Structure formats: structure tokens, C-alpha cells
PDB file of C-alpha atoms in Angstrom:
ATOM      1  CA  UNK A   1      21.170  -7.979 -14.557  1.00  0.00           C
ATOM      2  CA  UNK A   2      24.467  -8.233 -12.709  1.00  0.00           C
ATOM      3  CA  UNK A   3      25.609 -11.592 -11.412  1.00  0.00           C
ATOM      4  CA  UNK A   4      25.854 -11.675  -7.621  1.00  0.00           C
ATOM      5  CA  UNK A   5      27.875 -14.093  -5.536  1.00  0.00           C
ATOM      6  CA  UNK A   6      26.350 -15.515  -2.366  1.00  0.00           C
ATOM      7  CA  UNK A   7      28.666 -13.329  -0.248  1.00  0.00           C
ATOM      8  CA  UNK A   8      27.456 -10.173  -1.988  1.00  0.00           C
ATOM      9  CA  UNK A   9      23.717 -10.891  -2.043  1.00  0.00           C
ATOM     10  CA  UNK A  10      21.659  -8.804   0.358  1.00  0.00           C
ATOM     11  CA  UNK A  11      17.972  -8.342   1.021  1.00  0.00           C
ATOM     12  CA  UNK A  12      16.141  -6.098   3.482  1.00  0.00           C
ATOM     13  CA  UNK A  13      15.888  -7.066   7.120  1.00  0.00           C
ATOM     14  CA  UNK A  14      12.136  -6.549   7.460  1.00  0.00           C
ATOM     15  CA  UNK A  15       9.051  -4.822   6.159  1.00  0.00           C
ATOM     16  CA  UNK A  16       9.380  -1.043   6.005  1.00  0.00           C
ATOM     17  CA  UNK A  17       6.938   1.607   7.106  1.00  0.00           C
ATOM     18  CA  UNK A  18       5.030   3.462   4.392  1.00  0.00           C
ATOM     19  CA  UNK A  19       6.969   6.267   2.699  1.00  0.00           C
ATOM     20  CA  UNK A  20       5.124   8.977   0.741  1.00  0.00           C
ATOM     21  CA  UNK A  21       6.214  10.961  -2.291  1.00  0.00           C
ATOM     22  CA  UNK A  22       3.915  13.633  -3.719  1.00  0.00           C
ATOM     23  CA  UNK A  23       3.989  15.437  -7.043  1.00  0.00           C
ATOM     24  CA  UNK A  24       1.284  17.529  -8.757  1.00  0.00           C
ATOM     25  CA  UNK A  25      -1.577  16.293  -6.531  1.00  0.00           C
ATOM     26  CA  UNK A  26      -0.635  12.628  -7.043  1.00  0.00           C
ATOM     27  CA  UNK A  27       0.485  10.830  -3.909  1.00  0.00           C
ATOM     28  CA  UNK A  28       2.723   7.747  -4.160  1.00  0.00           C
ATOM     29  CA  UNK A  29       2.887   5.535  -1.057  1.00  0.00           C
ATOM     30  CA  UNK A  30       5.697   2.962  -1.101  1.00  0.00           C
ATOM     31  CA  UNK A  31       6.333  -0.072   1.084  1.00  0.00           C
ATOM     32  CA  UNK A  32       8.974  -2.786   0.858  1.00  0.00           C
ATOM     33  CA  UNK A  33       9.389  -6.246   2.332  1.00  0.00           C
ATOM     34  CA  UNK A  34      11.778  -9.188   2.112  1.00  0.00           C
ATOM     35  CA  UNK A  35      10.366 -12.037   0.009  1.00  0.00           C
ATOM     36  CA  UNK A  36      12.384 -15.119  -0.890  1.00  0.00           C
ATOM     37  CA  UNK A  37       9.534 -16.457  -3.057  1.00  0.00           C
ATOM     38  CA  UNK A  38       6.888 -14.893  -5.263  1.00  0.00           C
ATOM     39  CA  UNK A  39       4.255 -16.349  -2.938  1.00  0.00           C
ATOM     40  CA  UNK A  40       5.704 -14.294  -0.082  1.00  0.00           C
ATOM     41  CA  UNK A  41       5.720 -11.217  -2.323  1.00  0.00           C
ATOM     42  CA  UNK A  42       2.074 -11.830  -3.283  1.00  0.00           C
ATOM     43  CA  UNK A  43       1.079 -12.087   0.374  1.00  0.00           C
ATOM     44  CA  UNK A  44       2.819  -8.777   1.163  1.00  0.00           C
ATOM     45  CA  UNK A  45       1.170  -7.054  -1.804  1.00  0.00           C
ATOM     46  CA  UNK A  46      -2.223  -8.466  -0.846  1.00  0.00           C
ATOM     47  CA  UNK A  47      -1.923  -7.095   2.684  1.00  0.00           C
ATOM     48  CA  UNK A  48      -1.159  -3.546   1.586  1.00  0.00           C
ATOM     49  CA  UNK A  49      -2.740  -2.985  -1.831  1.00  0.00           C
ATOM     50  CA  UNK A  50      -5.569  -0.466  -1.519  1.00  0.00           C
ATOM     51  CA  UNK A  51      -8.627  -1.245  -3.652  1.00  0.00           C
ATOM     52  CA  UNK A  52      -9.714   2.387  -3.356  1.00  0.00           C
ATOM     53  CA  UNK A  53      -6.449   3.670  -4.840  1.00  0.00           C
ATOM     54  CA  UNK A  54      -5.942   4.548  -8.491  1.00  0.00           C
ATOM     55  CA  UNK A  55      -3.102   2.057  -8.990  1.00  0.00           C
ATOM     56  CA  UNK A  56      -1.174  -0.537  -6.939  1.00  0.00           C
ATOM     57  CA  UNK A  57       2.062  -1.094  -8.834  1.00  0.00           C
ATOM     58  CA  UNK A  58       4.795  -3.430  -7.690  1.00  0.00           C
ATOM     59  CA  UNK A  59       7.949  -5.346  -8.471  1.00  0.00           C
ATOM     60  CA  UNK A  60       9.497  -8.416  -6.903  1.00  0.00           C
ATOM     61  CA  UNK A  61      13.167  -9.132  -7.598  1.00  0.00           C
ATOM     62  CA  UNK A  62      14.269 -12.589  -6.476  1.00  0.00           C
ATOM     63  CA  UNK A  63      17.641 -14.276  -6.543  1.00  0.00           C
ATOM     64  CA  UNK A  64      16.751 -16.312  -9.643  1.00  0.00           C
ATOM     65  CA  UNK A  65      13.533 -14.755 -11.032  1.00  0.00           C
ATOM     66  CA  UNK A  66      11.408 -11.605 -10.972  1.00  0.00           C
ATOM     67  CA  UNK A  67       7.801 -10.455 -11.420  1.00  0.00           C
ATOM     68  CA  UNK A  68       6.176  -7.037 -11.746  1.00  0.00           C
ATOM     69  CA  UNK A  69       2.898  -5.245 -12.516  1.00  0.00           C
ATOM     70  CA  UNK A  70       2.004  -1.793 -13.833  1.00  0.00           C
ATOM     71  CA  UNK A  71      -1.612  -2.270 -12.628  1.00  0.00           C
ATOM     72  CA  UNK A  72      -3.137  -0.104 -15.339  1.00  0.00           C
ATOM     73  CA  UNK A  73      -0.377   2.479 -15.675  1.00  0.00           C
ATOM     74  CA  UNK A  74       1.192   2.753 -19.156  1.00  0.00           C
ATOM     75  CA  UNK A  75       3.578  -0.120 -19.781  1.00  0.00           C
ATOM     76  CA  UNK A  76       7.066   0.575 -18.461  1.00  0.00           C
ATOM     77  CA  UNK A  77       6.146   3.647 -16.409  1.00  0.00           C
ATOM     78  CA  UNK A  78       5.623   2.070 -12.970  1.00  0.00           C
ATOM     79  CA  UNK A  79       6.835  -1.484 -12.348  1.00  0.00           C
ATOM     80  CA  UNK A  80      10.071  -1.124 -14.292  1.00  0.00           C
ATOM     81  CA  UNK A  81      11.318   1.942 -12.357  1.00  0.00           C
ATOM     82  CA  UNK A  82      10.312   0.191  -9.109  1.00  0.00           C
ATOM     83  CA  UNK A  83      12.348  -2.853 -10.107  1.00  0.00           C
ATOM     84  CA  UNK A  84      15.237  -0.602 -11.154  1.00  0.00           C
ATOM     85  CA  UNK A  85      15.194   0.933  -7.670  1.00  0.00           C
ATOM     86  CA  UNK A  86      15.514  -2.532  -6.092  1.00  0.00           C
ATOM     87  CA  UNK A  87      18.388  -3.488  -8.395  1.00  0.00           C
ATOM     88  CA  UNK A  88      20.025  -0.097  -7.898  1.00  0.00           C
ATOM     89  CA  UNK A  89      19.995  -0.654  -4.136  1.00  0.00           C
ATOM     90  CA  UNK A  90      21.633  -4.060  -4.770  1.00  0.00           C
ATOM     91  CA  UNK A  91      18.826  -5.990  -3.065  1.00  0.00           C
ATOM     92  CA  UNK A  92      17.450  -9.415  -3.991  1.00  0.00           C
ATOM     93  CA  UNK A  93      14.505 -11.327  -2.525  1.00  0.00           C
ATOM     94  CA  UNK A  94      12.752  -7.979  -2.142  1.00  0.00           C
ATOM     95  CA  UNK A  95       9.267  -6.739  -3.056  1.00  0.00           C
ATOM     96  CA  UNK A  96       8.208  -3.090  -3.349  1.00  0.00           C
ATOM     97  CA  UNK A  97       4.617  -1.891  -3.662  1.00  0.00           C
ATOM     98  CA  UNK A  98       3.851   1.690  -4.704  1.00  0.00           C
ATOM     99  CA  UNK A  99       0.217   2.757  -4.391  1.00  0.00           C
ATOM    100  CA  UNK A 100      -0.865   5.873  -6.275  1.00  0.00           C
ATOM    101  CA  UNK A 101      -3.613   8.183  -5.039  1.00  0.00           C
ATOM    102  CA  UNK A 102      -4.671  10.816  -7.554  1.00  0.00           C
ATOM    103  CA  UNK A 103      -6.897  13.800  -6.866  1.00  0.00           C
ATOM    104  CA  UNK A 104      -9.671  14.434  -9.384  1.00  0.00           C
ATOM    105  CA  UNK A 105      -8.041  17.759 -10.251  1.00  0.00           C
ATOM    106  CA  UNK A 106      -4.531  16.346 -10.571  1.00  0.00           C
ATOM    107  CA  UNK A 107      -2.835  17.044 -13.906  1.00  0.00           C
ATOM    108  CA  UNK A 108      -1.414  14.234 -16.021  1.00  0.00           C
ATOM    109  CA  UNK A 109       2.209  13.441 -15.271  1.00  0.00           C
ATOM    110  CA  UNK A 110       3.084  11.908 -18.632  1.00  0.00           C
ATOM    111  CA  UNK A 111       5.289   8.869 -19.101  1.00  0.00           C
ATOM    112  CA  UNK A 112       8.433  10.622 -17.925  1.00  0.00           C
ATOM    113  CA  UNK A 113       6.729  12.022 -14.848  1.00  0.00           C
ATOM    114  CA  UNK A 114       5.342   8.612 -13.893  1.00  0.00           C
ATOM    115  CA  UNK A 115       8.719   6.935 -14.299  1.00  0.00           C
ATOM    116  CA  UNK A 116      10.357   9.548 -12.087  1.00  0.00           C
ATOM    117  CA  UNK A 117       7.605   9.418  -9.460  1.00  0.00           C
ATOM    118  CA  UNK A 118       7.388   5.637  -9.112  1.00  0.00           C
ATOM    119  CA  UNK A 119      11.154   5.302  -9.148  1.00  0.00           C
ATOM    120  CA  UNK A 120      11.649   8.047  -6.565  1.00  0.00           C
ATOM    121  CA  UNK A 121       8.991   6.634  -4.246  1.00  0.00           C
ATOM    122  CA  UNK A 122      10.614   3.204  -4.399  1.00  0.00           C
ATOM    123  CA  UNK A 123      14.111   4.600  -3.835  1.00  0.00           C
ATOM    124  CA  UNK A 124      12.981   6.724  -0.885  1.00  0.00           C
ATOM    125  CA  UNK A 125      11.352   3.671   0.671  1.00  0.00           C
ATOM    126  CA  UNK A 126      14.375   1.412   0.182  1.00  0.00           C
ATOM    127  CA  UNK A 127      16.632   4.040   1.772  1.00  0.00           C
ATOM    128  CA  UNK A 128      14.779   3.402   5.046  1.00  0.00           C
ATOM    129  CA  UNK A 129      15.411  -0.368   4.890  1.00  0.00           C
ATOM    130  CA  UNK A 130      18.216  -2.103   6.766  1.00  0.00           C
ATOM    131  CA  UNK A 131      20.232  -4.601   4.730  1.00  0.00           C
ATOM    132  CA  UNK A 132      20.499  -8.251   5.701  1.00  0.00           C
ATOM    133  CA  UNK A 133      22.199 -11.287   4.129  1.00  0.00           C
ATOM    134  CA  UNK A 134      19.997 -12.912   1.491  1.00  0.00           C
ATOM    135  CA  UNK A 135      19.311 -16.634   1.587  1.00  0.00           C
ATOM    136  CA  UNK A 136      21.243 -18.714  -0.903  1.00  0.00           C
ATOM    137  CA  UNK A 137      19.036 -19.684  -3.859  1.00  0.00           C
ATOM    138  CA  UNK A 138      17.637 -23.205  -3.720  1.00  0.00           C
ATOM    139  CA  UNK A 139      18.963 -25.499  -6.471  1.00  0.00           C
ATOM    140  CA  UNK A 140      17.169 -28.489  -7.986  1.00  0.00           C
ATOM    141  CA  UNK A 141      18.735 -31.819  -8.920  1.00  0.00           C
ATOM    142  CA  UNK A 142      17.066 -34.849 -10.504  1.00  0.00           C
ATOM    143  CA  UNK A 143      18.242 -38.422  -9.905  1.00  0.00           C
ATOM    144  CA  UNK A 144      17.095 -41.769 -11.294  1.00  0.00           C
ATOM    145  CA  UNK A 145      17.959 -44.970  -9.411  1.00  0.00           C
ATOM    146  CA  UNK A 146      17.225 -48.558 -10.425  1.00  0.00           C
ATOM    147  CA  UNK A 147      16.073 -51.144  -7.860  1.00  0.00           C
ATOM    148  CA  UNK A 148      19.618 -52.408  -7.293  1.00  0.00           C
ATOM    149  CA  UNK A 149      20.976 -48.917  -6.556  1.00  0.00           C
ATOM    150  CA  UNK A 150      17.991 -47.514  -4.662  1.00  0.00           C
ATOM    151  CA  UNK A 151      19.125 -48.488  -1.159  1.00  0.00           C
ATOM    152  CA  UNK A 152      22.610 -47.043  -1.635  1.00  0.00           C
ATOM    153  CA  UNK A 153      21.271 -43.827  -3.138  1.00  0.00           C
ATOM    154  CA  UNK A 154      18.727 -43.365  -0.360  1.00  0.00           C
ATOM    155  CA  UNK A 155      21.417 -43.954   2.250  1.00  0.00           C
ATOM    156  CA  UNK A 156      23.615 -41.347   0.579  1.00  0.00           C
ATOM    157  CA  UNK A 157      20.806 -38.777   0.602  1.00  0.00           C
ATOM    158  CA  UNK A 158      20.109 -39.445   4.277  1.00  0.00           C
ATOM    159  CA  UNK A 159      23.773 -38.751   5.023  1.00  0.00           C
ATOM    160  CA  UNK A 160      23.529 -35.420   3.171  1.00  0.00           C
ATOM    161  CA  UNK A 161      20.409 -34.157   4.963  1.00  0.00           C
ATOM    162  CA  UNK A 162      22.408 -32.188   7.520  1.00  0.00           C
ATOM    163  CA  UNK A 163      23.981 -30.268   4.629  1.00  0.00           C
ATOM    164  CA  UNK A 164      20.639 -28.997   3.362  1.00  0.00           C
ATOM    165  CA  UNK A 165      19.793 -31.696   0.810  1.00  0.00           C
ATOM    166  CA  UNK A 166      16.084 -32.627   0.763  1.00  0.00           C
ATOM    167  CA  UNK A 167      13.996 -35.044  -1.292  1.00  0.00           C
ATOM    168  CA  UNK A 168      11.222 -32.840  -2.682  1.00  0.00           C
ATOM    169  CA  UNK A 169       9.424 -35.578  -4.632  1.00  0.00           C
ATOM    170  CA  UNK A 170       9.817 -39.266  -5.438  1.00  0.00           C
ATOM    171  CA  UNK A 171       8.107 -41.365  -8.124  1.00  0.00           C
ATOM    172  CA  UNK A 172       8.439 -45.055  -8.998  1.00  0.00           C
ATOM    173  CA  UNK A 173       8.216 -46.640 -12.439  1.00  0.00           C
ATOM    174  CA  UNK A 174       6.634 -50.029 -13.087  1.00  0.00           C
ATOM    175  CA  UNK A 175      10.073 -51.676 -13.101  1.00  0.00           C
ATOM    176  CA  UNK A 176      10.839 -50.325  -9.625  1.00  0.00           C
ATOM    177  CA  UNK A 177      13.178 -47.545 -10.761  1.00  0.00           C
ATOM    178  CA  UNK A 178      12.874 -44.388  -8.675  1.00  0.00           C
ATOM    179  CA  UNK A 179      12.984 -40.803  -9.846  1.00  0.00           C
ATOM    180  CA  UNK A 180      13.980 -38.399  -7.090  1.00  0.00           C
ATOM    181  CA  UNK A 181      13.705 -34.624  -7.201  1.00  0.00           C
ATOM    182  CA  UNK A 182      16.120 -32.984  -4.772  1.00  0.00           C
ATOM    183  CA  UNK A 183      16.417 -29.480  -3.340  1.00  0.00           C
ATOM    184  CA  UNK A 184      19.805 -28.164  -2.279  1.00  0.00           C
ATOM    185  CA  UNK A 185      20.135 -25.141  -0.010  1.00  0.00           C
ATOM    186  CA  UNK A 186      23.719 -24.585  -1.187  1.00  0.00           C
ATOM    187  CA  UNK A 187      24.412 -24.482  -4.930  1.00  0.00           C
ATOM    188  CA  UNK A 188      28.069 -25.261  -4.236  1.00  0.00           C
ATOM    189  CA  UNK A 189      27.154 -28.792  -3.130  1.00  0.00           C
ATOM    190  CA  UNK A 190      25.585 -29.782  -6.440  1.00  0.00           C
ATOM    191  CA  UNK A 191      28.644 -31.169  -8.231  1.00  0.00           C
ATOM    192  CA  UNK A 192      29.958 -33.078  -5.196  1.00  0.00           C
ATOM    193  CA  UNK A 193      26.565 -34.650  -4.543  1.00  0.00           C
ATOM    194  CA  UNK A 194      26.142 -35.531  -8.213  1.00  0.00           C
ATOM    195  CA  UNK A 195      29.488 -37.340  -8.259  1.00  0.00           C
ATOM    196  CA  UNK A 196      28.671 -39.342  -5.135  1.00  0.00           C
ATOM    197  CA  UNK A 197      25.190 -40.189  -6.426  1.00  0.00           C
ATOM    198  CA  UNK A 198      26.648 -41.500  -9.677  1.00  0.00           C
ATOM    199  CA  UNK A 199      29.164 -43.559  -7.717  1.00  0.00           C
ATOM    200  CA  UNK A 200      26.250 -45.049  -5.778  1.00  0.00           C
ATOM    201  CA  UNK A 201      24.583 -46.126  -9.036  1.00  0.00           C
ATOM    202  CA  UNK A 202      22.215 -43.239  -9.778  1.00  0.00           C
ATOM    203  CA  UNK A 203      21.810 -41.438 -13.068  1.00  0.00           C
ATOM    204  CA  UNK A 204      22.039 -37.677 -12.679  1.00  0.00           C
ATOM    205  CA  UNK A 205      20.046 -35.381 -14.935  1.00  0.00           C
ATOM    206  CA  UNK A 206      22.134 -32.238 -15.183  1.00  0.00           C
TER     207      UNK A 206
END
């Protein structure tokens, strides 16, 4: 997978209309949607997957992770070409669902035919999508602060809130030490925040 800078990362602007690709009495219906999380991708897939169809195959390609499903098709013949279409279009935070409808008299397509069909359906669908800037990936940072440093560390984090730093979770040990899990909207802030947190008395888990 190619490394993308924040300036280069793009997703799709919105959910696409259904695009159909037909070969040898098998119909492949593709849809795409932006999805910054797998939960968003799951919701999109759940809305459009057809229980009456032969297969509902999909891929989600996020900025930092990916998921996919062949949904009963031979391994590597459906989800992988769908994912390859997303990567080939240079999109991240994008989910594509390809639903296959097969007539009872339809001939077998074979592994190569399935790969071509699922990939082509996904590519045709993504060609209809408008590009949009992708959100910067969220970055995690863990801090530990003893009782003496807690006030200073908390004050520092409050001052950084306007820069997209959030306390996602906070736990306290019996001795009063706090463990703080942070979320940063901008990965470029991580090192600067870590230095300031250490200066305030926190221990940073890198």
C-alpha cells in the first residue's frame, strides 16, 4: 500500500447511485460511499446489501486500516479486486459494495471472470464519484500524570482543545496517578504536545 500524505489523501464526496455491470447472465450492482470508520462502512453495507442476492461482496479502505468480505465467493475473487479498485482510484475512507445477481441458467465465470467482473463493477462505480479531501487520521497518545503534576497536565490539555486534542478516557490509580488516553485530530501535533506534556510532569507512552 502506498503511503499518502494528508495533502494527497482523498475520499469520495458522497454516496453514489447504483452502477450495473453485466456479464454472462450475472449482474453486478455496485455502490460506493465515504466512510471514515468501519462502523460507517458497516452501516452503508447494511442499508444496501440484498438478502435475496447471490452475494454481497464489499471492501472498506480506511486511512489506517481496511476490511473486506467475499461473502461466499471463492477467496480473492471479489473483495480483493473491489479493494484494488478503491486503491487504484487513490481513495481512502471509502467503502464499495458489489451485489451479484445470478440467473439460474447463468454459466460459471471462473476465478478470472469473477475477478474481472467485481473489479470492473467497482471501477465503473468509482468513476461516477466526485473526489473530496479525506479527513486526517485520528492519532492516539497515552499520558500518565502523578497527583503533583495532574493540575498542570489538565490545564495544558484544556489549552490544546481548540487544536483538536481530546481526552478520550481517564482512569485513576489508588495512589491518585491519572492515566489519560488522548485523541489528536492532527498527527503533526503529537510530538509538540508530547514535549509540553513531559515538561508539565507527565510521562508519555510513545
